[in-house]
mmCIF file with all atom_site columns, C-alpha atoms in Angstrom:
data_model
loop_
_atom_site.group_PDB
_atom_site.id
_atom_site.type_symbol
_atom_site.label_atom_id
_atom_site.label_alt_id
_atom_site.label_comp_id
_atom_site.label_asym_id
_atom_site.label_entity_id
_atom_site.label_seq_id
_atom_site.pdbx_PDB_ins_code
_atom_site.Cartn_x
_atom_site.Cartn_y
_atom_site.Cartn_z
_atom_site.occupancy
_atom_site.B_iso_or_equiv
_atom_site.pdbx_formal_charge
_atom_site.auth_seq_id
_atom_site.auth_comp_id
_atom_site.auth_asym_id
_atom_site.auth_atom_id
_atom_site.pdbx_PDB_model_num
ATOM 1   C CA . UNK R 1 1   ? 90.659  -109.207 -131.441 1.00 96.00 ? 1   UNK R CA 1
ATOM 2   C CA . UNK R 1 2   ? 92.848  -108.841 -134.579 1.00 98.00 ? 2   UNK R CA 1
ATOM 3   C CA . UNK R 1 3   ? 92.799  -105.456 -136.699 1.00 98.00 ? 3   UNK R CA 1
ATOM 4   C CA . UNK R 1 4   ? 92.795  -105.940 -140.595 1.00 98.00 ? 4   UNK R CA 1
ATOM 5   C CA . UNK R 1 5   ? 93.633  -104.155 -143.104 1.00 98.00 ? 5   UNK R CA 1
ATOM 6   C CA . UNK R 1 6   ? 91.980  -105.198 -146.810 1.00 98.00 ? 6   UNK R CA 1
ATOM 7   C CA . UNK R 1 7   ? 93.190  -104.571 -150.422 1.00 98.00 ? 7   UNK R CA 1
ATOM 8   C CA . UNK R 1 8   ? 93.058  -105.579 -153.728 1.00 98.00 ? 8   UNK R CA 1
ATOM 9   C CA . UNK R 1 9   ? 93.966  -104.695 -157.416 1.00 97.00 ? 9   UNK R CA 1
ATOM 10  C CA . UNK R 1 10  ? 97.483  -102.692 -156.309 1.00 97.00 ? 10  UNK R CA 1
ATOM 11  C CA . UNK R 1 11  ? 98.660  -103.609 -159.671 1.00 96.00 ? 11  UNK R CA 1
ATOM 12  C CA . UNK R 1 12  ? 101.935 -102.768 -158.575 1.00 96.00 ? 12  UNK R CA 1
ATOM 13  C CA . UNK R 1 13  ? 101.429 -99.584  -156.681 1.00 95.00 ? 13  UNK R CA 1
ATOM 14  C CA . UNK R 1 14  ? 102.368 -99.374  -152.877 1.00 96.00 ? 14  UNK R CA 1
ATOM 15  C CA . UNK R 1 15  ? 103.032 -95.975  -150.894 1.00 95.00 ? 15  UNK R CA 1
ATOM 16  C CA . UNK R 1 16  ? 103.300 -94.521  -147.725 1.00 95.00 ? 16  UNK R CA 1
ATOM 17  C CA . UNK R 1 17  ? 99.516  -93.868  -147.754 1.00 94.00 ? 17  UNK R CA 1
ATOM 18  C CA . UNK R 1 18  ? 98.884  -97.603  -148.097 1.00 97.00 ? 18  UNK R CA 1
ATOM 19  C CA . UNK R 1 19  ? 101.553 -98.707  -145.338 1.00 97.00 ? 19  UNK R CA 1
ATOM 20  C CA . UNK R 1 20  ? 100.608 -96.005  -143.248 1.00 97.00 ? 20  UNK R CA 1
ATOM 21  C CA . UNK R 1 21  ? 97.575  -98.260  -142.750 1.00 98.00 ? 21  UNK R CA 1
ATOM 22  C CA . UNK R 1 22  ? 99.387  -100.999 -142.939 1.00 98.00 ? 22  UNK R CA 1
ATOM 23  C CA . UNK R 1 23  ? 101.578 -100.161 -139.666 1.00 97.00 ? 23  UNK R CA 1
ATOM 24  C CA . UNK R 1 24  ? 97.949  -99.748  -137.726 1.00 97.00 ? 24  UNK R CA 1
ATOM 25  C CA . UNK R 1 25  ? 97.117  -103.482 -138.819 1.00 98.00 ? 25  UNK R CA 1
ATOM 26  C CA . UNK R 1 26  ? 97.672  -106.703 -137.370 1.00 98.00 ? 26  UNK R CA 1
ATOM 27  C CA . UNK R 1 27  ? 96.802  -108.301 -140.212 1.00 98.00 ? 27  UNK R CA 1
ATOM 28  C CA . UNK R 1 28  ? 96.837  -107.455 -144.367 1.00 98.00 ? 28  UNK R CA 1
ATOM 29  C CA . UNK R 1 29  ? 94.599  -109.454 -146.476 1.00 98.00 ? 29  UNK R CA 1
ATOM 30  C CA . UNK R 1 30  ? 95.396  -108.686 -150.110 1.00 98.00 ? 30  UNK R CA 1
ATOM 31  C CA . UNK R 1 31  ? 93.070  -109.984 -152.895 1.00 98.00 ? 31  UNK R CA 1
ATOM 32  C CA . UNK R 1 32  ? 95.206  -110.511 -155.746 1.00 96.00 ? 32  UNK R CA 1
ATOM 33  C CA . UNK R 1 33  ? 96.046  -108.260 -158.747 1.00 97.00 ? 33  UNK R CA 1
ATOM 34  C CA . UNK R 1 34  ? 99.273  -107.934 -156.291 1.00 98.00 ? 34  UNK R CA 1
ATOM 35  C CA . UNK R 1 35  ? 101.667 -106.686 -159.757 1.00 96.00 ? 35  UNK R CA 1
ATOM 36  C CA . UNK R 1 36  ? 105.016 -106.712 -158.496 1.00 96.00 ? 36  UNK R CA 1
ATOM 37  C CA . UNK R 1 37  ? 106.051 -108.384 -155.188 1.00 97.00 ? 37  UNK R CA 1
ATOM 38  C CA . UNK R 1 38  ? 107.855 -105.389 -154.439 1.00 97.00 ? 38  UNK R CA 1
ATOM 39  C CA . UNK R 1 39  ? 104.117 -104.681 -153.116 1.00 98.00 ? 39  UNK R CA 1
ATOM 40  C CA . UNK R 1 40  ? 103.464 -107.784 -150.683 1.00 98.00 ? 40  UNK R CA 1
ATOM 41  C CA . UNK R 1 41  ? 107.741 -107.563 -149.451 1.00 98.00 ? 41  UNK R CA 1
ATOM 42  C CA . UNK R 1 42  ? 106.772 -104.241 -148.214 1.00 98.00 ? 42  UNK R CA 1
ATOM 43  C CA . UNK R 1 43  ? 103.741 -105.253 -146.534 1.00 98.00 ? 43  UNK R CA 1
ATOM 44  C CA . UNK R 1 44  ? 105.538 -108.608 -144.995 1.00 98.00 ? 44  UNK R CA 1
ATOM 45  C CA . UNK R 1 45  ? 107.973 -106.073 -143.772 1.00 98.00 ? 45  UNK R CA 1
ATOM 46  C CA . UNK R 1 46  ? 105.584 -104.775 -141.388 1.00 98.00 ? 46  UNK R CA 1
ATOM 47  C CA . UNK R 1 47  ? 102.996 -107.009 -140.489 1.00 97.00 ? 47  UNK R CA 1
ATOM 48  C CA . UNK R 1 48  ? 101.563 -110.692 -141.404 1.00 98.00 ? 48  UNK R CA 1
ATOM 49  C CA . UNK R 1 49  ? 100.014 -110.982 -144.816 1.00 98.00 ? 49  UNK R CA 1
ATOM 50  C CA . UNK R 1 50  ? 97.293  -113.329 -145.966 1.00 98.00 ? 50  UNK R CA 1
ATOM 51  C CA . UNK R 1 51  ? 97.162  -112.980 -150.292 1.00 98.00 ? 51  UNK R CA 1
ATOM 52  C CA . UNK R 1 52  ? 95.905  -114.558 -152.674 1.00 98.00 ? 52  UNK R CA 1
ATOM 53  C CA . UNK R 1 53  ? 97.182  -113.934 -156.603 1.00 98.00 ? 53  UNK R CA 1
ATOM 54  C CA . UNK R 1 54  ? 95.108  -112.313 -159.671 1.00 97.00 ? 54  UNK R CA 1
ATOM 55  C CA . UNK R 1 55  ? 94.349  -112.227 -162.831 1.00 96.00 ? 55  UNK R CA 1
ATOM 56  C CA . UNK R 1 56  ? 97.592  -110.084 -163.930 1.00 95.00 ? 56  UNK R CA 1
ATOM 57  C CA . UNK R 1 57  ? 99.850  -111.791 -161.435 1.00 96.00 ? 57  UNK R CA 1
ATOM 58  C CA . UNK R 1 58  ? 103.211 -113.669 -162.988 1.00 96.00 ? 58  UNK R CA 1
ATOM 59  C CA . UNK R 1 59  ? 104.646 -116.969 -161.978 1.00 96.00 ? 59  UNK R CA 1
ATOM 60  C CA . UNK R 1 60  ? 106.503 -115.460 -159.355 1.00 96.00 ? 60  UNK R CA 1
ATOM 61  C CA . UNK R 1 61  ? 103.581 -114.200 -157.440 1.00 96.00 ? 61  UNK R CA 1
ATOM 62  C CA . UNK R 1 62  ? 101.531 -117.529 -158.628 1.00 97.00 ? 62  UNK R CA 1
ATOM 63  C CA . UNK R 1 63  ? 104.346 -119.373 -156.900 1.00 97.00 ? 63  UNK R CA 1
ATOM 64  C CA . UNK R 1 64  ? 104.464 -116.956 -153.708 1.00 97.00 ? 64  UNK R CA 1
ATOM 65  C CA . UNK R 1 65  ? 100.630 -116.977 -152.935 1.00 98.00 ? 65  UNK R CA 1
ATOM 66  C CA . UNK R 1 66  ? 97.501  -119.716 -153.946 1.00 98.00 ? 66  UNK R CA 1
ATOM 67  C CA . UNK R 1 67  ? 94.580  -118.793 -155.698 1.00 97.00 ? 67  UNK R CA 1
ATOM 68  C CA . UNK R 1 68  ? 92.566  -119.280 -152.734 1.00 97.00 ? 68  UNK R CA 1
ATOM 69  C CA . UNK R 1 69  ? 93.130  -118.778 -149.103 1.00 97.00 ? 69  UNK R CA 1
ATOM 70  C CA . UNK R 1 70  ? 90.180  -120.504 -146.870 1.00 97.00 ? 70  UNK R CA 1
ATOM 71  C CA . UNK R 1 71  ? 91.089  -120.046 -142.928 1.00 98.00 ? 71  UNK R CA 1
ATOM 72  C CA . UNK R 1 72  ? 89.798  -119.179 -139.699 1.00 98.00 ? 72  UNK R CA 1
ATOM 73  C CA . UNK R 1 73  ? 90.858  -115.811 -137.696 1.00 98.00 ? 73  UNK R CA 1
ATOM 74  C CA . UNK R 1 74  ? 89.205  -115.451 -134.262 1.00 97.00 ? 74  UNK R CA 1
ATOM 75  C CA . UNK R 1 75  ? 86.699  -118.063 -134.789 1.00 97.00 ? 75  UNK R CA 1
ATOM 76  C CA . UNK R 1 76  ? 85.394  -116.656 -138.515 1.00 98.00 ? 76  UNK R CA 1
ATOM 77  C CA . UNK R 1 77  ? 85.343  -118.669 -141.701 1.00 98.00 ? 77  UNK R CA 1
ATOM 78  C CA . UNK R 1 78  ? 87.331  -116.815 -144.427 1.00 98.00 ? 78  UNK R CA 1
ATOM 79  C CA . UNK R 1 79  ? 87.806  -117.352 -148.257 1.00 98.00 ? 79  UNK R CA 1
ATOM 80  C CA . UNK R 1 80  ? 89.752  -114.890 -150.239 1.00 98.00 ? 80  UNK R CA 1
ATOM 81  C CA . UNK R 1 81  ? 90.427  -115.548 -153.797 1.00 98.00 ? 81  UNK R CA 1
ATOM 82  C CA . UNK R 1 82  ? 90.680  -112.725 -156.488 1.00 97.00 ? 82  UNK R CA 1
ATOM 83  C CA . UNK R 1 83  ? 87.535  -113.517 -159.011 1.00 96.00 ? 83  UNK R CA 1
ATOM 84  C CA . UNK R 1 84  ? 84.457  -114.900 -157.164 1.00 96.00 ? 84  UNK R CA 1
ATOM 85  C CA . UNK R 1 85  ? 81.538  -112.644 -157.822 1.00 94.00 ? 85  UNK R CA 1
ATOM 86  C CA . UNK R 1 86  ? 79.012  -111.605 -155.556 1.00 94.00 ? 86  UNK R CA 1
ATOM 87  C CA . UNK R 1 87  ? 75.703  -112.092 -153.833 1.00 95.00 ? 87  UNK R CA 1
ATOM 88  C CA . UNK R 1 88  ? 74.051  -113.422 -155.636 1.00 93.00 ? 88  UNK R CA 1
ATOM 89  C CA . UNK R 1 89  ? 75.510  -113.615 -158.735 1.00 93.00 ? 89  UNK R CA 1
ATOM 90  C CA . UNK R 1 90  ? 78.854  -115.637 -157.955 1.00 95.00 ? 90  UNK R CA 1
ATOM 91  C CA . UNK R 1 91  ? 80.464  -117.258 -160.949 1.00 92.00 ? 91  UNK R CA 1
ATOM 92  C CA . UNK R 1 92  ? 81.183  -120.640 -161.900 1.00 91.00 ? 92  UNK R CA 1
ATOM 93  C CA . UNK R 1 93  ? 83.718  -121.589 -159.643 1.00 87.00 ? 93  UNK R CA 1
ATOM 94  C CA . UNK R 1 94  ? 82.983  -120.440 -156.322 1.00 94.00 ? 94  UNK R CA 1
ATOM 95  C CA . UNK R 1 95  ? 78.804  -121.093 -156.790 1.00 93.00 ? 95  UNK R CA 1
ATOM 96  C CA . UNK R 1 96  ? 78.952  -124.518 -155.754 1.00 93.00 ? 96  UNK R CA 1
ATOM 97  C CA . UNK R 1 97  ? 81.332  -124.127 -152.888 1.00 93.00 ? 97  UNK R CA 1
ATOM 98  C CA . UNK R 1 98  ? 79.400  -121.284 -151.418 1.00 95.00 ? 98  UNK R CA 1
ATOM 99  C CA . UNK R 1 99  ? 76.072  -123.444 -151.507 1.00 93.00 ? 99  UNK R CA 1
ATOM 100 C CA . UNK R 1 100 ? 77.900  -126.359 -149.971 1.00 94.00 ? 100 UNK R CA 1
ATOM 101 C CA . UNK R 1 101 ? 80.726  -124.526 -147.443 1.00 95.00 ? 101 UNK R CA 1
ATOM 102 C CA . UNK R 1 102 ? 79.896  -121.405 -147.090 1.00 95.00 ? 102 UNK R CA 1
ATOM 103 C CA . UNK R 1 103 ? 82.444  -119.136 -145.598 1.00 98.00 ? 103 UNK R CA 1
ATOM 104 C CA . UNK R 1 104 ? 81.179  -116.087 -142.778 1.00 98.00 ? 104 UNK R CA 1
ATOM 105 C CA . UNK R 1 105 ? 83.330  -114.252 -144.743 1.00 98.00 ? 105 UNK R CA 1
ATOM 106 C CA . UNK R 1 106 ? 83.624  -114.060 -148.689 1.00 98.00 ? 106 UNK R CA 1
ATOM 107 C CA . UNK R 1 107 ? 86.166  -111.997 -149.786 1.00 98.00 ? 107 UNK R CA 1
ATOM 108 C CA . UNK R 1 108 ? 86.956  -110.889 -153.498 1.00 98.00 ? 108 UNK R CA 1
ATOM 109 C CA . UNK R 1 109 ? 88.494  -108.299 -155.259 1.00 97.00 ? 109 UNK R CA 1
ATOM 110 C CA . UNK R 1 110 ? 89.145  -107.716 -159.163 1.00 96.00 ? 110 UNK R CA 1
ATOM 111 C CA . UNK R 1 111 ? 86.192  -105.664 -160.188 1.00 95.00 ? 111 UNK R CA 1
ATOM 112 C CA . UNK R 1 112 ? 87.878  -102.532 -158.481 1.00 95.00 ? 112 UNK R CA 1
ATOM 113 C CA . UNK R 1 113 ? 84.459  -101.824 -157.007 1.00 94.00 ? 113 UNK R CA 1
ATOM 114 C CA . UNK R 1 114 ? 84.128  -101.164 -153.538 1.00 97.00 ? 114 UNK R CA 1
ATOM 115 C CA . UNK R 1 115 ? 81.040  -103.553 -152.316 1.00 97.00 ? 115 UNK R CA 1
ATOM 116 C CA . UNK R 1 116 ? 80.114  -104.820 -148.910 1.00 98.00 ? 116 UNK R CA 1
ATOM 117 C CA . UNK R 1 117 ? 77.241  -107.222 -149.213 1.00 97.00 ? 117 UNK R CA 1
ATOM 118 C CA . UNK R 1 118 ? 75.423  -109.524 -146.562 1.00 97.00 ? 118 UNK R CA 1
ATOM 119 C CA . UNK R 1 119 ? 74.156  -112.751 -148.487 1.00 97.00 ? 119 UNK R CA 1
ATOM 120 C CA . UNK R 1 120 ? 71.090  -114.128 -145.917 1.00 96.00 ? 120 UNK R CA 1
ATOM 121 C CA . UNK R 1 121 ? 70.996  -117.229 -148.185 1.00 95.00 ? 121 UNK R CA 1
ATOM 122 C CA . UNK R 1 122 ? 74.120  -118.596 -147.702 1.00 96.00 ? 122 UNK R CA 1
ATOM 123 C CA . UNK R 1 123 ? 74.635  -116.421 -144.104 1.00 95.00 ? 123 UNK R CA 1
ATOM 124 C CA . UNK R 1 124 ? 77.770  -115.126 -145.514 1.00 97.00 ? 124 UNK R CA 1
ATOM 125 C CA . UNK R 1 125 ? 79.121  -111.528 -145.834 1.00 98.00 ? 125 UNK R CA 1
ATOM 126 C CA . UNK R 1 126 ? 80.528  -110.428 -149.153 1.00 98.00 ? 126 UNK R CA 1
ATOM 127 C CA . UNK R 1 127 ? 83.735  -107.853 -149.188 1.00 98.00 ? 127 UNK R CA 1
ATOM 128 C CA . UNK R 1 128 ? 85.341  -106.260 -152.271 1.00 98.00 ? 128 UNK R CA 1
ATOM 129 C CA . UNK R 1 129 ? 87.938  -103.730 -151.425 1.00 98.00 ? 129 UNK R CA 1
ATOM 130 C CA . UNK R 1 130 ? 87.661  -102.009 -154.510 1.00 96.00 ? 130 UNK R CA 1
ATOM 131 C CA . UNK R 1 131 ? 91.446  -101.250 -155.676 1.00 96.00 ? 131 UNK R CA 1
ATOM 132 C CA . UNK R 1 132 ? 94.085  -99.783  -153.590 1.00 96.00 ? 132 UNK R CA 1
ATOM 133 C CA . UNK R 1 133 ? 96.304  -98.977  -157.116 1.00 93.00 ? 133 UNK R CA 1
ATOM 134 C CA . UNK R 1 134 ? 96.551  -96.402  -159.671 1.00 90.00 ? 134 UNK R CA 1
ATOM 135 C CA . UNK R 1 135 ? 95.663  -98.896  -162.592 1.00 83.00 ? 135 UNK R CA 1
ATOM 136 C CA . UNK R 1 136 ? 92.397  -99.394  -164.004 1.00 82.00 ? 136 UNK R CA 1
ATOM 137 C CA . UNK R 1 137 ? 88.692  -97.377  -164.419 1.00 82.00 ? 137 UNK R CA 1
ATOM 138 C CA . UNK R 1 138 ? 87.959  -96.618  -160.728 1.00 86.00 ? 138 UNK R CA 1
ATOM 139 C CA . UNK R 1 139 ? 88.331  -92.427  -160.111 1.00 88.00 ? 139 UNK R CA 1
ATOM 140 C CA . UNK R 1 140 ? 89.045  -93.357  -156.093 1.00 93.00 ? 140 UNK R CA 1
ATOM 141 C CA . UNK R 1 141 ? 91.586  -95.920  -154.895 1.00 95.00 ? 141 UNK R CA 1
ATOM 142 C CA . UNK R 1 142 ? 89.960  -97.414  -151.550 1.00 97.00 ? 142 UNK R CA 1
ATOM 143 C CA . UNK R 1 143 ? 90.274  -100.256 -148.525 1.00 98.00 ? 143 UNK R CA 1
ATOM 144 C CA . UNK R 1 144 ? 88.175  -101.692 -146.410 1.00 98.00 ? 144 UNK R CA 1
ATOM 145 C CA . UNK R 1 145 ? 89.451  -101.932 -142.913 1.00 98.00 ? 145 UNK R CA 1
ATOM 146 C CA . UNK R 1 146 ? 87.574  -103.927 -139.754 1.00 98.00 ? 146 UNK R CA 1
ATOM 147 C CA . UNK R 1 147 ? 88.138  -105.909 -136.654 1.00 98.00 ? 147 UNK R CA 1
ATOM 148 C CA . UNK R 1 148 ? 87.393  -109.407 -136.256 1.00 98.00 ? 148 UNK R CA 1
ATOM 149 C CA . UNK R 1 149 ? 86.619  -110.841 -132.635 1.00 96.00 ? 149 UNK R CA 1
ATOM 150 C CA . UNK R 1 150 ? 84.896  -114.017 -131.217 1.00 96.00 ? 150 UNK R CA 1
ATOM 151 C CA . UNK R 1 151 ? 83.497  -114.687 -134.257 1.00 96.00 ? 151 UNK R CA 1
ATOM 152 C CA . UNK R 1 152 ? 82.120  -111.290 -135.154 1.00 97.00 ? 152 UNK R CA 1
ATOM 153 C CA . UNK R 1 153 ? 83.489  -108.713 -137.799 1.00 98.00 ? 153 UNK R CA 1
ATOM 154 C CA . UNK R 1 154 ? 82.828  -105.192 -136.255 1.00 97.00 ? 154 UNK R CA 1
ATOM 155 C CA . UNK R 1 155 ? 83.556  -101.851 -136.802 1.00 98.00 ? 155 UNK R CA 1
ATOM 156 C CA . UNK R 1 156 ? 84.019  -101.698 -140.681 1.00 98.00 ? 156 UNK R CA 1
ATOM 157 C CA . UNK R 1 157 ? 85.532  -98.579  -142.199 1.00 98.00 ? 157 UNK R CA 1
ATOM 158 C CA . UNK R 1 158 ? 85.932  -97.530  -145.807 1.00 98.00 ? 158 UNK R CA 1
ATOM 159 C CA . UNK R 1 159 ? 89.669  -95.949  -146.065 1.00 97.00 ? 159 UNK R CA 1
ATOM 160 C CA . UNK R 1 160 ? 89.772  -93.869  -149.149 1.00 94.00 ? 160 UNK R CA 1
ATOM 161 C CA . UNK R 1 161 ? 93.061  -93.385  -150.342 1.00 93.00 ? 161 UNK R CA 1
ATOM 162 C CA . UNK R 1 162 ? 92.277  -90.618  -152.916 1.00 82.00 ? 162 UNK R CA 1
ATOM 163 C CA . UNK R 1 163 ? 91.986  -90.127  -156.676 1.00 77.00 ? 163 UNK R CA 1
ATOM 164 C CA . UNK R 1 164 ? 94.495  -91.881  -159.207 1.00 58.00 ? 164 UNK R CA 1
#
């Protein structure tokens, strides 16, 4: 069984709320919008990280993490990438994909809107995090956290990290 921890949209922001959950983890998955590596070091400095970079990310993030991350953790399909819409309404480059090799687990973040949606079409579950960072329209900063096992994700929590 693996513990992880998900986030998105930090846009630079990290704090001892954040890597108090962090420590708890075995595993961070971070959906892009990282901002400053300073974010993902201090992650790295206390457990594995899987990331994937954003739409604000620079060439040094671009060069530390790929747009998308497709893997397998304790027997479940995963694809993280930063802008992939949602069930059903995916866009343009992750439609096709979906239809053909569908993940168990489709994870996105970038809208900074907290969603957690099953997709019985394409048997996948959707995640968005919502945004973990101070930047951008969202009044709460959240994570999702959850336990993957045998190829089942279980006990899904909503960590709210408090207002901007």
């Amino acid at each position: 069984m693996k513990k992880i921890l998900l986030l998105s949209d930090t846009h630079s922001h990290i704090d001892d709320r954040i890597l108090h959950y962090v420590q708890e983890a075995d595993e961070v998955w971070h959906a892009g919008d990282i901002g400053d590596l300073k974010v993902t070091d201090a992650i790295e400095a206390i457990t594995p990280l899987r990331a994937v970079y954003g739409n604000i990310d620079n060439d040094k993030a671009r060069a530390s993490f790929p747009l998308h991350q497709r893997f397998v953790c304790e027997g479940v399909s995963v694809w993280i990438t930063h802008i992939g819409g949602y069930p059903p309404k995916y866009n343009i480059a992750t439609r096709d994909e979906i239809r053909t090799n569908p993940p168990k687990l489709f994870i996105c973040g970038h809208s900074h809107i907290l969603k957690v949606i099953p997709d019985p079409k394409n048997e996948l579950l959707h995640m968005n995090p919502g945004a973990a960072g101070k930047h951008g329209f969202h009044k709460v900063r959240t994570m999702l956290r959850f336990t993957v096992e045998k190829g089942k994700i279980d006990n899904l929590e909503v960590i709210e990290l408090g207002k901007k």
